[in-house]
Structure formats: C-alpha cells, structure tokens
PDB file of C-alpha atoms in Angstrom:
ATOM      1  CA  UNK V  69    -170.158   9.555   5.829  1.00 47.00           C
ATOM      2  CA  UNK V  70    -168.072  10.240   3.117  1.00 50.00           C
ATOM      3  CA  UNK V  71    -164.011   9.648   3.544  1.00 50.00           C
ATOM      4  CA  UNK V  72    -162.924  12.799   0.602  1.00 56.00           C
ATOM      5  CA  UNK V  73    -159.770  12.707  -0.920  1.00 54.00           C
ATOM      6  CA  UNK V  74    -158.980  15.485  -3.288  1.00 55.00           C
ATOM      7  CA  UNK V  75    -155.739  15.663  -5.415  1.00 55.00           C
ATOM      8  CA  UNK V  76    -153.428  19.129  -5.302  1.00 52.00           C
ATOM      9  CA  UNK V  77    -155.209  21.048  -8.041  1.00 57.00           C
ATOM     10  CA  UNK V  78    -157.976  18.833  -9.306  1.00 60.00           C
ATOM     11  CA  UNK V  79    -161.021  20.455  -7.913  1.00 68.00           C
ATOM     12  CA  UNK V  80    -163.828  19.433  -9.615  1.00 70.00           C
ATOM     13  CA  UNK V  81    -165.749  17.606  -6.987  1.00 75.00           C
ATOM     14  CA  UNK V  82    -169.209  17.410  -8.930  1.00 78.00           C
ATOM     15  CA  UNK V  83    -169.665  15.083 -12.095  1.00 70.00           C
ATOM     16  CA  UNK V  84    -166.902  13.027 -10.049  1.00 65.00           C
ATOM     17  CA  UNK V  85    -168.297   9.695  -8.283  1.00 61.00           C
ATOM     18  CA  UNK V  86    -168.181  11.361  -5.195  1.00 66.00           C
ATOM     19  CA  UNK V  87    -169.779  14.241  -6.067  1.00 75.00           C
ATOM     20  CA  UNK V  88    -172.736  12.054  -7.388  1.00 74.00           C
ATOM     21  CA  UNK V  89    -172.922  10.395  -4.542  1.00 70.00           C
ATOM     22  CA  UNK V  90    -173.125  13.637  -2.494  1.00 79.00           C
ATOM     23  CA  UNK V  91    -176.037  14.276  -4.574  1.00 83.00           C
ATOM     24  CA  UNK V  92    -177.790  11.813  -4.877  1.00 79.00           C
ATOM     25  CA  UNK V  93    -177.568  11.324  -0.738  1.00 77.00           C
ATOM     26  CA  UNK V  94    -179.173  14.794   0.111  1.00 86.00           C
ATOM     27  CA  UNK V  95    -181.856  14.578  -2.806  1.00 86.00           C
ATOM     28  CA  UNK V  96    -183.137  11.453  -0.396  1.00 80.00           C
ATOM     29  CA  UNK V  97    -182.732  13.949   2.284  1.00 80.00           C
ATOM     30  CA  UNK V  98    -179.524  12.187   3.554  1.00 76.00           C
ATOM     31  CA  UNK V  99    -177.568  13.456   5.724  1.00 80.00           C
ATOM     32  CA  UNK V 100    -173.611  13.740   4.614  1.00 84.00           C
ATOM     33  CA  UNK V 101    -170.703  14.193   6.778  1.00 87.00           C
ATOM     34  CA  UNK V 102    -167.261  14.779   4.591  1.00 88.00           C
ATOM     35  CA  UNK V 103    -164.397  13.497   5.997  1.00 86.00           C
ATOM     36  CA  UNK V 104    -161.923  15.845   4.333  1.00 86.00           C
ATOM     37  CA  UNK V 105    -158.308  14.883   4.070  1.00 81.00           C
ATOM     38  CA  UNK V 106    -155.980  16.695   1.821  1.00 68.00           C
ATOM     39  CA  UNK V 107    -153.475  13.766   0.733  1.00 61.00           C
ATOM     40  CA  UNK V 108    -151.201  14.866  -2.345  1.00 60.00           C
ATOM     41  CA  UNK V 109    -147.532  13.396  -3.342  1.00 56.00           C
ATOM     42  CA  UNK V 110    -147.389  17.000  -5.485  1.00 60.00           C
ATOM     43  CA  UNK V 111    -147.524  19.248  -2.291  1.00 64.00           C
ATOM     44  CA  UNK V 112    -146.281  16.850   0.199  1.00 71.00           C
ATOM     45  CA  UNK V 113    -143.851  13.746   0.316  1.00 71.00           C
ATOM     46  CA  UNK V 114    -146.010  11.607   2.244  1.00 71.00           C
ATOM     47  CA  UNK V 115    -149.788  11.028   1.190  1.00 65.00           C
ATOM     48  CA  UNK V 116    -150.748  11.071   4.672  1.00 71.00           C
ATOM     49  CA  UNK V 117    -148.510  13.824   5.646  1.00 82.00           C
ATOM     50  CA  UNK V 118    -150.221  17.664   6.923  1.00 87.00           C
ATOM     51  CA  UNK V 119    -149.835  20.637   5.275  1.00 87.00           C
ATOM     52  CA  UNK V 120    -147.070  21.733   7.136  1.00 88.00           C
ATOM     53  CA  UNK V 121    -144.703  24.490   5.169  1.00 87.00           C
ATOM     54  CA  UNK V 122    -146.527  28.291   3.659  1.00 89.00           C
ATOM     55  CA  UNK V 123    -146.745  26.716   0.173  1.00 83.00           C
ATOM     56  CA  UNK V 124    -148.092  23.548   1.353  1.00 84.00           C
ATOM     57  CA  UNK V 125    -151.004  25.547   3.845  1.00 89.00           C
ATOM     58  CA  UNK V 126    -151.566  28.310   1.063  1.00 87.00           C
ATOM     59  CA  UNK V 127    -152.897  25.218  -1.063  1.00 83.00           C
ATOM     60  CA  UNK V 128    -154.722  23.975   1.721  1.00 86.00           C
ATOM     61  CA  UNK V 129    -156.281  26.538   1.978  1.00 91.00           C
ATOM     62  CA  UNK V 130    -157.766  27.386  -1.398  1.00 87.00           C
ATOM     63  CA  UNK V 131    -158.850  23.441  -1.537  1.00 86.00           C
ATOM     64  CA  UNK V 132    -160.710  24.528   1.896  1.00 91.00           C
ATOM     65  CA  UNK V 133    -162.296  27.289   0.411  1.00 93.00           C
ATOM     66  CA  UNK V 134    -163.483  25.529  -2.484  1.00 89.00           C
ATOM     67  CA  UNK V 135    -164.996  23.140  -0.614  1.00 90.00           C
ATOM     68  CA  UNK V 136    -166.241  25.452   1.526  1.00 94.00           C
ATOM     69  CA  UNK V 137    -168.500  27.358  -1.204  1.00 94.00           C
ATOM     70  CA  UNK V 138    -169.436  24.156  -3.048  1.00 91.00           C
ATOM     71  CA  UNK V 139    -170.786  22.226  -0.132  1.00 92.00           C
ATOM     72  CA  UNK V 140    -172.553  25.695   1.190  1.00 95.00           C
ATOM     73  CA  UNK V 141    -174.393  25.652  -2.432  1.00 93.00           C
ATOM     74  CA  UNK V 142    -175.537  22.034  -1.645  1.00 91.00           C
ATOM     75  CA  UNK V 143    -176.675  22.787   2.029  1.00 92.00           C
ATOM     76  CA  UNK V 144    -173.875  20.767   3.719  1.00 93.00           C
ATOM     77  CA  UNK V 145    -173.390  21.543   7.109  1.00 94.00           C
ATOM     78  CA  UNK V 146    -170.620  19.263   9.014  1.00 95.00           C
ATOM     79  CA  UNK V 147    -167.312  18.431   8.133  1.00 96.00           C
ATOM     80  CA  UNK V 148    -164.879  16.305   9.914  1.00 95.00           C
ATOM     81  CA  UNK V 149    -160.932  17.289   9.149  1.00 94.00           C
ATOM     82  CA  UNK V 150    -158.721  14.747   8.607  1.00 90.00           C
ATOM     83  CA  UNK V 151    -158.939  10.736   9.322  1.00 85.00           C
ATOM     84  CA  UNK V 152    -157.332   9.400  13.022  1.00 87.00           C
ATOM     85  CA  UNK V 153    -154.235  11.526  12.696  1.00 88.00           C
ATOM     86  CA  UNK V 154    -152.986   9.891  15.515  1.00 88.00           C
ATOM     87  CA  UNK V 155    -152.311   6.911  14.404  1.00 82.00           C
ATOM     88  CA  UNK V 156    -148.771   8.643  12.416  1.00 76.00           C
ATOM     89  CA  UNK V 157    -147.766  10.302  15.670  1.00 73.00           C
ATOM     90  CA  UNK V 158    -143.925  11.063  15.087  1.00 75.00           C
ATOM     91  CA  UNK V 159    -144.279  11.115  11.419  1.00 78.00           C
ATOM     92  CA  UNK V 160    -141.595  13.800  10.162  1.00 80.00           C
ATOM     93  CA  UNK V 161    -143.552  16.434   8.033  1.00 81.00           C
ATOM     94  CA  UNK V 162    -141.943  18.254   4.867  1.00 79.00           C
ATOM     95  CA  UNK V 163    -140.336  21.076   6.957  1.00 77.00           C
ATOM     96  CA  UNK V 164    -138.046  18.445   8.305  1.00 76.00           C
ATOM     97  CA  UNK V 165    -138.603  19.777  12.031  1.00 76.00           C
ATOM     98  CA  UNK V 166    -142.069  19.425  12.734  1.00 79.00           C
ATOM     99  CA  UNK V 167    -143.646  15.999  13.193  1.00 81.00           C
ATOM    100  CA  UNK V 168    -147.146  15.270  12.685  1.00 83.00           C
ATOM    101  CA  UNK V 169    -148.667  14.801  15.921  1.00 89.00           C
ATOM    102  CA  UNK V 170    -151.493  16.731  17.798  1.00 93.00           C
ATOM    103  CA  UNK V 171    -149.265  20.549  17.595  1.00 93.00           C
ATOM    104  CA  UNK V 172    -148.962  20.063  13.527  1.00 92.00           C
ATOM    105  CA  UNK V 173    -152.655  19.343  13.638  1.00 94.00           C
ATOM    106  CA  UNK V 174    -153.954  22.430  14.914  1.00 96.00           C
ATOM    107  CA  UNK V 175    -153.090  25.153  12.262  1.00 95.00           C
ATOM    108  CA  UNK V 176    -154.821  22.436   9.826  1.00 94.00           C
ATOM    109  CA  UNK V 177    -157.820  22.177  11.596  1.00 97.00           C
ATOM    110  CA  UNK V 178    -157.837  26.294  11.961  1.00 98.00           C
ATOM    111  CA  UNK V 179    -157.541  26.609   8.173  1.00 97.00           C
ATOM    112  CA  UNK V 180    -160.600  24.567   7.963  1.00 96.00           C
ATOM    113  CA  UNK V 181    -162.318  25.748  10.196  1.00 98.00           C
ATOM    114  CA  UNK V 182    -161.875  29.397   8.944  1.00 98.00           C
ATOM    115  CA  UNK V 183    -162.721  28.420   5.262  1.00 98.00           C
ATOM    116  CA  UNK V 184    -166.085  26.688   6.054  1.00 97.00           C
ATOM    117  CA  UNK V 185    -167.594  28.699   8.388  1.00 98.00           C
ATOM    118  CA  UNK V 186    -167.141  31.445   5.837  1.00 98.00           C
ATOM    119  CA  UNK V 187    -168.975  30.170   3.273  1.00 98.00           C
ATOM    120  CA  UNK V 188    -171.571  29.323   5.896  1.00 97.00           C
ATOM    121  CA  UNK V 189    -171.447  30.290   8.994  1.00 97.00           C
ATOM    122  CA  UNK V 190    -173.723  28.086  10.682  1.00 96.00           C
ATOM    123  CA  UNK V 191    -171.529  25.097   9.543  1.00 97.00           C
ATOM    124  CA  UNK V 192    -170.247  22.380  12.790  1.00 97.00           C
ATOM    125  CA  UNK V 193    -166.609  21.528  11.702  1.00 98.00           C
ATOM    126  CA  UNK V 194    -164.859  18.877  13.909  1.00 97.00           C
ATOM    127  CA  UNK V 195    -161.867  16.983  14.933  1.00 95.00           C
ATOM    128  CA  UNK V 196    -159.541  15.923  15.407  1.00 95.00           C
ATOM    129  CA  UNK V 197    -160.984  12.139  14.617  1.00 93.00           C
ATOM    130  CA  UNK V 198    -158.560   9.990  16.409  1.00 91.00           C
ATOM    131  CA  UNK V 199    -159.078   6.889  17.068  1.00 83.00           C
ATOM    132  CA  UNK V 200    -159.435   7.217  21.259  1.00 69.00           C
ATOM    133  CA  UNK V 201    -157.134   4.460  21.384  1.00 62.00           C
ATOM    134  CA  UNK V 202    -153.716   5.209  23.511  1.00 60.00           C
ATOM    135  CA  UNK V 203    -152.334   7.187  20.868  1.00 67.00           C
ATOM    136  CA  UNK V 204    -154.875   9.602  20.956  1.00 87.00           C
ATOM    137  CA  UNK V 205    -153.841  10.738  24.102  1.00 89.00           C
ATOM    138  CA  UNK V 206    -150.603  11.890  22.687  1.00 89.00           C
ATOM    139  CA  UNK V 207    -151.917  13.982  19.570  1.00 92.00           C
ATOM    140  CA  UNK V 208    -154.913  15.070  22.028  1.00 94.00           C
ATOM    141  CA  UNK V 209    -152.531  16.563  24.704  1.00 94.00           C
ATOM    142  CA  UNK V 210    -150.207  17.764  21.971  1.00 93.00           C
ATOM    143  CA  UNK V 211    -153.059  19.573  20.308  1.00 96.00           C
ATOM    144  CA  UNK V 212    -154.349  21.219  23.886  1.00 97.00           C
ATOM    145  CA  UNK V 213    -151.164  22.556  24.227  1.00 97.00           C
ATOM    146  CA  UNK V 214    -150.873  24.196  20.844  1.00 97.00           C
ATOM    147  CA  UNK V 215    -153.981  25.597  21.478  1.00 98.00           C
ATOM    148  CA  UNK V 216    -156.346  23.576  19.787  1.00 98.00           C
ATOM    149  CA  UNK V 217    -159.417  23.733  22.574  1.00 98.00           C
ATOM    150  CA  UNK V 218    -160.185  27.692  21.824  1.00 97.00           C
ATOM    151  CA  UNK V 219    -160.419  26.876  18.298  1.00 98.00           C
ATOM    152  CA  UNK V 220    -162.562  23.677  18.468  1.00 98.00           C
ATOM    153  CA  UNK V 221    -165.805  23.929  17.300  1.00 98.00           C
ATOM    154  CA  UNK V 222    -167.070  20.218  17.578  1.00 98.00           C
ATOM    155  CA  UNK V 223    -164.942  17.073  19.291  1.00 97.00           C
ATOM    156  CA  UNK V 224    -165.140  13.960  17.384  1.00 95.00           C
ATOM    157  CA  UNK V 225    -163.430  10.466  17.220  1.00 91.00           C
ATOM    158  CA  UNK V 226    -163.682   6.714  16.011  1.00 87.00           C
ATOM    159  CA  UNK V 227    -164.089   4.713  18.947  1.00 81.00           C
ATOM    160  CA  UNK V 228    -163.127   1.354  17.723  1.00 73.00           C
ATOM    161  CA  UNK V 229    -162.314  -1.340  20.055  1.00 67.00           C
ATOM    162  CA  UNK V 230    -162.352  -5.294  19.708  1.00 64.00           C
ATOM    163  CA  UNK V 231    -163.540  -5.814  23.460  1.00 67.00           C
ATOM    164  CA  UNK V 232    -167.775  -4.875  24.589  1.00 68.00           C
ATOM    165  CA  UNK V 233    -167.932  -1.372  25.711  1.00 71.00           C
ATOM    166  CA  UNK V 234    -168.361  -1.242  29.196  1.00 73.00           C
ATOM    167  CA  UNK V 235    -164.726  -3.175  29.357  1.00 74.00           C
ATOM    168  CA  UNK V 236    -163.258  -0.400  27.378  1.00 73.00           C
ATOM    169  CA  UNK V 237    -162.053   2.919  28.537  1.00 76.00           C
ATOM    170  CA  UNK V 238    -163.946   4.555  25.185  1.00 79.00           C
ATOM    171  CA  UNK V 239    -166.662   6.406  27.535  1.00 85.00           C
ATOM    172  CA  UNK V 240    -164.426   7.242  30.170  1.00 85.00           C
ATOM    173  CA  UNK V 241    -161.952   9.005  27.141  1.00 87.00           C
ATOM    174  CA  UNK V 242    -164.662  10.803  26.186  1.00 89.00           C
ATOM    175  CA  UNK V 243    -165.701  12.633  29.072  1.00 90.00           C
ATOM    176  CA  UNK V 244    -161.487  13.238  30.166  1.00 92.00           C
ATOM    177  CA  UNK V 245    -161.048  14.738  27.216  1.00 94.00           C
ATOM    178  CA  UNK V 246    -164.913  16.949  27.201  1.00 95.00           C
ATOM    179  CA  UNK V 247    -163.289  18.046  30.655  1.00 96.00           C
ATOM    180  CA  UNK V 248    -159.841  18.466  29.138  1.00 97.00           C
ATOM    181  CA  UNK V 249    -160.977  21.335  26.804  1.00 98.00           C
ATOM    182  CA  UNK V 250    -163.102  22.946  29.417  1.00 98.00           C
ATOM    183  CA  UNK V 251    -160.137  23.418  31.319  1.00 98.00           C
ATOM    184  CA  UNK V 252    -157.550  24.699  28.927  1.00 98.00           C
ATOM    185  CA  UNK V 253    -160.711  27.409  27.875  1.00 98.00           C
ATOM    186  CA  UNK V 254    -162.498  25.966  25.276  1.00 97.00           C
ATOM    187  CA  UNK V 255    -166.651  24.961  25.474  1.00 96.00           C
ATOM    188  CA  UNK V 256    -168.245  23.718  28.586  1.00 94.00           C
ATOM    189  CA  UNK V 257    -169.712  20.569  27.638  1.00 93.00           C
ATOM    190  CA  UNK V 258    -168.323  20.571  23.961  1.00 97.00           C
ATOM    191  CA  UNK V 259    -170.276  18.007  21.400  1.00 96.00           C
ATOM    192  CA  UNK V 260    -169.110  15.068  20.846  1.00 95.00           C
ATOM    193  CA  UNK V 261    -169.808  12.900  17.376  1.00 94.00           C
ATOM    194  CA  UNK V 262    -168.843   9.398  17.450  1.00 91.00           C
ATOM    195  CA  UNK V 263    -168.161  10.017  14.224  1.00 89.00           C
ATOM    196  CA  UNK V 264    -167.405   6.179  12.901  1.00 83.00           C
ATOM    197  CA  UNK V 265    -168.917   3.466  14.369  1.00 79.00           C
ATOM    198  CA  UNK V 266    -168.563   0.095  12.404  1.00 70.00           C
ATOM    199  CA  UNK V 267    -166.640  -2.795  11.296  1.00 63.00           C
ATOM    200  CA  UNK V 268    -165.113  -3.550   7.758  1.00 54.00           C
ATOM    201  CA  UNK V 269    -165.001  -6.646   6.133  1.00 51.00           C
ATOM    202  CA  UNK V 270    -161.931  -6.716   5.896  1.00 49.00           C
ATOM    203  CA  UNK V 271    -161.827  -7.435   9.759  1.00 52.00           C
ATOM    204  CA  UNK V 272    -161.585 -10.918  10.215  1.00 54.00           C
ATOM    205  CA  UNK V 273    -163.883 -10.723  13.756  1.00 58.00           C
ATOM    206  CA  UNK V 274    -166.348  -9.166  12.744  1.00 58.00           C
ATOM    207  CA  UNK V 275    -168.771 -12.246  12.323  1.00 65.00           C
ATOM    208  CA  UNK V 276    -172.430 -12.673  11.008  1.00 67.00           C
ATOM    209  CA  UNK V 277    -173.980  -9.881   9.360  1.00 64.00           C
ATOM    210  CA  UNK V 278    -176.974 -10.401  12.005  1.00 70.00           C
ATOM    211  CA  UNK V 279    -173.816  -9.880  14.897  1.00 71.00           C
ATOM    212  CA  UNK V 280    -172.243  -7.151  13.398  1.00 69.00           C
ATOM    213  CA  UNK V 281    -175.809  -5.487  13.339  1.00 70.00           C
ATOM    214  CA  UNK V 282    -176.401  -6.408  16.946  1.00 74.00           C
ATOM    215  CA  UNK V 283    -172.680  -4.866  18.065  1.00 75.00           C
ATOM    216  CA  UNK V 284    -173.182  -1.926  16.122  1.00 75.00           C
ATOM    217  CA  UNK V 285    -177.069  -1.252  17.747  1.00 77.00           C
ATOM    218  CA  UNK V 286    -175.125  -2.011  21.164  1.00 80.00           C
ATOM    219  CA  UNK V 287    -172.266   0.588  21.139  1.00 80.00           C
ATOM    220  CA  UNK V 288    -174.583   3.301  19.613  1.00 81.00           C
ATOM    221  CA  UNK V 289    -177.204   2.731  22.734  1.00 84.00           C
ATOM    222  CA  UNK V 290    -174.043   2.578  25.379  1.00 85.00           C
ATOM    223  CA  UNK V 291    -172.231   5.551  24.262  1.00 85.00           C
ATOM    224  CA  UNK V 292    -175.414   7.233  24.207  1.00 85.00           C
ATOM    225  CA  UNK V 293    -176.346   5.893  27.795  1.00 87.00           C
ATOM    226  CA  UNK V 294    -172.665   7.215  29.158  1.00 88.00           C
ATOM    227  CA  UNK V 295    -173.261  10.671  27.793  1.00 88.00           C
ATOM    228  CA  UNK V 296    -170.403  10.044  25.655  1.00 88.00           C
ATOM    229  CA  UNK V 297    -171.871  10.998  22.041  1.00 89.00           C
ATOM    230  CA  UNK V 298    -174.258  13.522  21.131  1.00 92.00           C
ATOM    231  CA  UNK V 299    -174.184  11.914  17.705  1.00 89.00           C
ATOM    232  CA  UNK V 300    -173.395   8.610  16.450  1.00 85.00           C
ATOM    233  CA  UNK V 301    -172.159   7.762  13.062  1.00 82.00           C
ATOM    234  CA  UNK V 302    -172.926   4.023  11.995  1.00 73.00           C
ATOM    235  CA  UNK V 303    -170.447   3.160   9.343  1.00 67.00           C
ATOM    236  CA  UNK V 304    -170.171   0.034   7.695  1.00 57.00           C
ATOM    237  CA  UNK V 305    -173.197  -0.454   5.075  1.00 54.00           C
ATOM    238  CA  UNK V 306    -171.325  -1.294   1.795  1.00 52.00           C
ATOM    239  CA  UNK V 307    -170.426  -4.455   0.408  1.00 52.00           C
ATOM    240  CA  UNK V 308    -167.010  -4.815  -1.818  1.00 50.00           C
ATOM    241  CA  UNK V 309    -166.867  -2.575  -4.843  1.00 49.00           C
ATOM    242  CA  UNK V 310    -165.361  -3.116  -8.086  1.00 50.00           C
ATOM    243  CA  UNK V 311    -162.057  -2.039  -7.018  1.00 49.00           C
ATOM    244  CA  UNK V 312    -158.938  -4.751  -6.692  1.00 51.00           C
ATOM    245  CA  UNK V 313    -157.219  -2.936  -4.058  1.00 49.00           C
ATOM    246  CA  UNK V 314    -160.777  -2.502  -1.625  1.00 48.00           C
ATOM    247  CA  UNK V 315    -159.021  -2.261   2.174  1.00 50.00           C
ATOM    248  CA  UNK V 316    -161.437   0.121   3.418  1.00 48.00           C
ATOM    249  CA  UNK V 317    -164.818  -1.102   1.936  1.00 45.00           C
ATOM    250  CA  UNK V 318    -167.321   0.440   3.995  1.00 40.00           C
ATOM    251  CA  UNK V 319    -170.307   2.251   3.909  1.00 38.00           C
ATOM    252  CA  UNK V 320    -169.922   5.551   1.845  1.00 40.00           C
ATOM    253  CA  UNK V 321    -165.782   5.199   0.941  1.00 42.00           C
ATOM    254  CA  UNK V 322    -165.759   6.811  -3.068  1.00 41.00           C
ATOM    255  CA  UNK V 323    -162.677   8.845  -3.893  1.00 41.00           C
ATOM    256  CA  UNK V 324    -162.800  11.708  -6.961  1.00 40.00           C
ATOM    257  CA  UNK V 325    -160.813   9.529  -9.854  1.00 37.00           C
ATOM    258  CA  UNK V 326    -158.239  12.100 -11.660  1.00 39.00           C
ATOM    259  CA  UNK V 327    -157.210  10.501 -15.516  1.00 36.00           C
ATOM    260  CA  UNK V 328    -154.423   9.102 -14.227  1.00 39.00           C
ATOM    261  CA  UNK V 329    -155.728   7.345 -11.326  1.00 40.00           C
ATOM    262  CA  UNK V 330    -159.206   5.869 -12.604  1.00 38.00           C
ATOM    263  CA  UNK V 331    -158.520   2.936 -10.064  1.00 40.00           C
ATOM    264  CA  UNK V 332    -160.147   5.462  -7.076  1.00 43.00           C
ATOM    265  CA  UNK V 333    -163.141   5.783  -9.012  1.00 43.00           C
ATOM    266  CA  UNK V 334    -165.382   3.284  -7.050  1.00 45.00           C
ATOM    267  CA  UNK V 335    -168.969   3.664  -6.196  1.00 45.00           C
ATOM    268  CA  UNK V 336    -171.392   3.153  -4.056  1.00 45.00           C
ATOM    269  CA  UNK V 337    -172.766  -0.714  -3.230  1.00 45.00           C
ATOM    270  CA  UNK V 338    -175.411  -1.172  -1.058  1.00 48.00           C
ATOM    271  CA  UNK V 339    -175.708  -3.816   1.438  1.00 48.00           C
ATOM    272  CA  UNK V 340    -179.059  -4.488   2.343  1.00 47.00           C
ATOM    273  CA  UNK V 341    -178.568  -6.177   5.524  1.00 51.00           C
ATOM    274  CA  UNK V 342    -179.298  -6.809   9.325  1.00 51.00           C
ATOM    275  CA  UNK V 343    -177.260  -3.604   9.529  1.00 55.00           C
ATOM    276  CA  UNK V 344    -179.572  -1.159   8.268  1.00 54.00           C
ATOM    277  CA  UNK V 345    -182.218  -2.587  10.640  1.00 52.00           C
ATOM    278  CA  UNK V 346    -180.445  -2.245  13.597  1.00 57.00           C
ATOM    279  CA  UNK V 347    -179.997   1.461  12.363  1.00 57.00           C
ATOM    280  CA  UNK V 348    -183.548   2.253  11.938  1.00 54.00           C
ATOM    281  CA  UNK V 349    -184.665   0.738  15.006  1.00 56.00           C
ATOM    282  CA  UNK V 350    -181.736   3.113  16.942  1.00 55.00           C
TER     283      UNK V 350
END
C-alpha cells in the first residue's frame, strides 16, 4: 500500500523514491495498491482540499491520466482515491460554496475512475476510504445522494477502532452500507477492501510488537468471518525513516520529493517483525 502524493505539475513518478519502490515491489511479484491523493497549495488553498472548481478538475484530471498510463505500463491494477475524506467533513473548498464532504467527493472519484479504466480497462478503482467511524456516515450518505453508488466500482475503508471487533459496529457498517448502494442502484453485493488495517507507532496503545501482530491477525480473520471484507490490507510493517517530521510511519508511506521539498523523500524501512508472521500465516 502505497499513500501517493503528487505535486500540481511534477509528474515524474519513476526515478522518484516512490516510483522505485513501486518497482522494486512488483519485480518481487508484490502486489501494490496506490492510494492516490492529489494535495497541491498551487491548485488549491488547502493541501487536503478536492479539486473542486474547472481549473482545479481539468488538472486533476491530466494527473489521473498520467497515472493512469504509467501504472497500466507497470501492470498495476487497483487504486484507491483519496485518504478518509471524511474526516474534513465541512471543510469549505476553493469555490467558496461547496464543502468537502461526501457530494464534493463524487465528481473526484468519477474523474478517476474514468482516467484509469481507460488506460486499462480491467483496472478495480475504489473509495471512498473513510474511516467507518461516525463521520463516515455523513460523507457516505452525502455521496449516495450525489450519486456516487452507480459510479462505484469497488467500496473500501480503514476500519480503525481502539476497542476488539466484535464490540465495534465496523462489520455491521460494512454490510449497511453494501446494502446502502444496492438500494440507491449500484452492485448487488459490491466488494469490499479493508483497505488499511494496522497501527502506527506513533499510537501510544499499540503495545508489543508480538500484540500488535496478534490484533492485526485477529481483525483480518473477524472481518473476514462477518463477510465484511473481500480483501484485507495489513498496514503497518515499517519502522521510523530518516525523516524528522515521521507522523505516519507505516508500512509503504514514501512521497515523490520535488527540489524544493527533499524532506518527503523518505524510503522504505523494513521491520522484520512478529507482524509479518502473523501476515503469512493469514
């Protein structure tokens, strides 16, 4: 799982850390799932903000079709678009009218969606990669309405939660919202990715190595169980980089560096750990 970042204009993905990594991934015969975000202070005002206004979605969408091409040359074949949106529901986008919930989401995810399956038709592209917590309902409902479930190719989300599974809601949210875009005329039984599954170190519960192995192992056999994930992503293999400012140091987080931002620029570092046992053994 790869969380991609790319700059407004800078679209040289190979030779970049990233791209190396890509590489080096599916030459093990690795499978890679790019999260693709489009986060740029020279198109929008926010980094975190949608595309939202014709200039802004006209850019988009030549960085989709770039990506597009590029990733069909390397065999690539899922995408996830954007990272847990939800989580800035209200967020005023650069149109000053629109905010960025689940409605604003929708003509991103299209773009995408459009883009890749050009290139190569046979690609899965998903979304919307909320985190399932109660804000997800929100941008989920939001994105219904717009439209979203005859559009939606693959459903996908990060089901994080602090308590053991069976006390959350996160397989009950799963199958509402399956049901959800059966009813407003999207796929009968849509697939679902649990898309990221892990802790970060930067989480101060997450324990032992050995316990974060044996709570990862856990959610990927329950969600499984509960028919609530037709894939699940373990994330969380990657020890701190080289980077000061690490927040999100798990497994497979590299961004493209530009010249004037060679802090991004961090690769891969492996943890060999209880983790990867409790992966092969799942």
């Amino acid at each position: 799982m790869l969380n991609l970042l790319l700059r407004a204009g800078n679209y040289t993905l190979w030779g970049t850390s990233i791209g190396n990594l890509i590489e080096g991934y599916l030459e093990k015969d690795v499978q890679v799932l790019p999260l693709i975000t489009s986060q740029s202070f020279v198109y929008t005002s926010r980094h975190d903000n949608f595309p939202s206004t014709e200039v802004q979605l006209t850019a988009y969408r030549k960085l989709m079709k770039y990506l597009g091409e590029e990733f069909a040359k390397k065999g690539v074949e899922q995408f996830e678009i954007w990272n847990e949106p939800d989580v800035h529901n209200g967020a005023i986008l650069d149109d000053g009218v629109t905010e960025m919930g689940g409605a604003s989401y929708v003509p991103v995810y299209n773009i995408a969606k459009e883009e890749l399956k050009k290139a190569n038709p046979n690609a899965k592209v998903m979304g919307a990669a909320t985190c399932w917590a109660d804000s997800s309902d929100i941008f989920l409902q939001a994105a219904l309405d717009a439209g979203w479930a005859k559009t939606i190719d693959v459903f996908s989300g990060h089901p994080y939660y602090r308590n053991p599974d069976e006390k959350t809601v996160a397989a009950e949210s799963v199958k509402k919202w399956k049901d959800k875009i059966a009813e407003y005329g999207g796929p009968k039984d849509i697939e679902v990715w649990d898309s990221e599954v892990g802790l970060t170190t930067a989480d101060s519960s997450v324990g032992t190595v050995k316990n974060q192995a044996n709570w990862l192992a856990r959610k990927c056999i329950y969600m499984r169980s509960m028919d609530a994930g037709d894939v699940v992503g373990l994330f969380k293999f990657e020890m701190p980089g080289i980077v000061e400012y690490d927040r999100e140091d798990m497994y497979g987080t590299a961004y493209p560096y530009n010249a004037d931002e060679l802090f991004n620029c961090k690769p891969y570092t492996p943890k060999i750990s209880l983790l990867e046992v409790a992966a092969e053994c799942y």
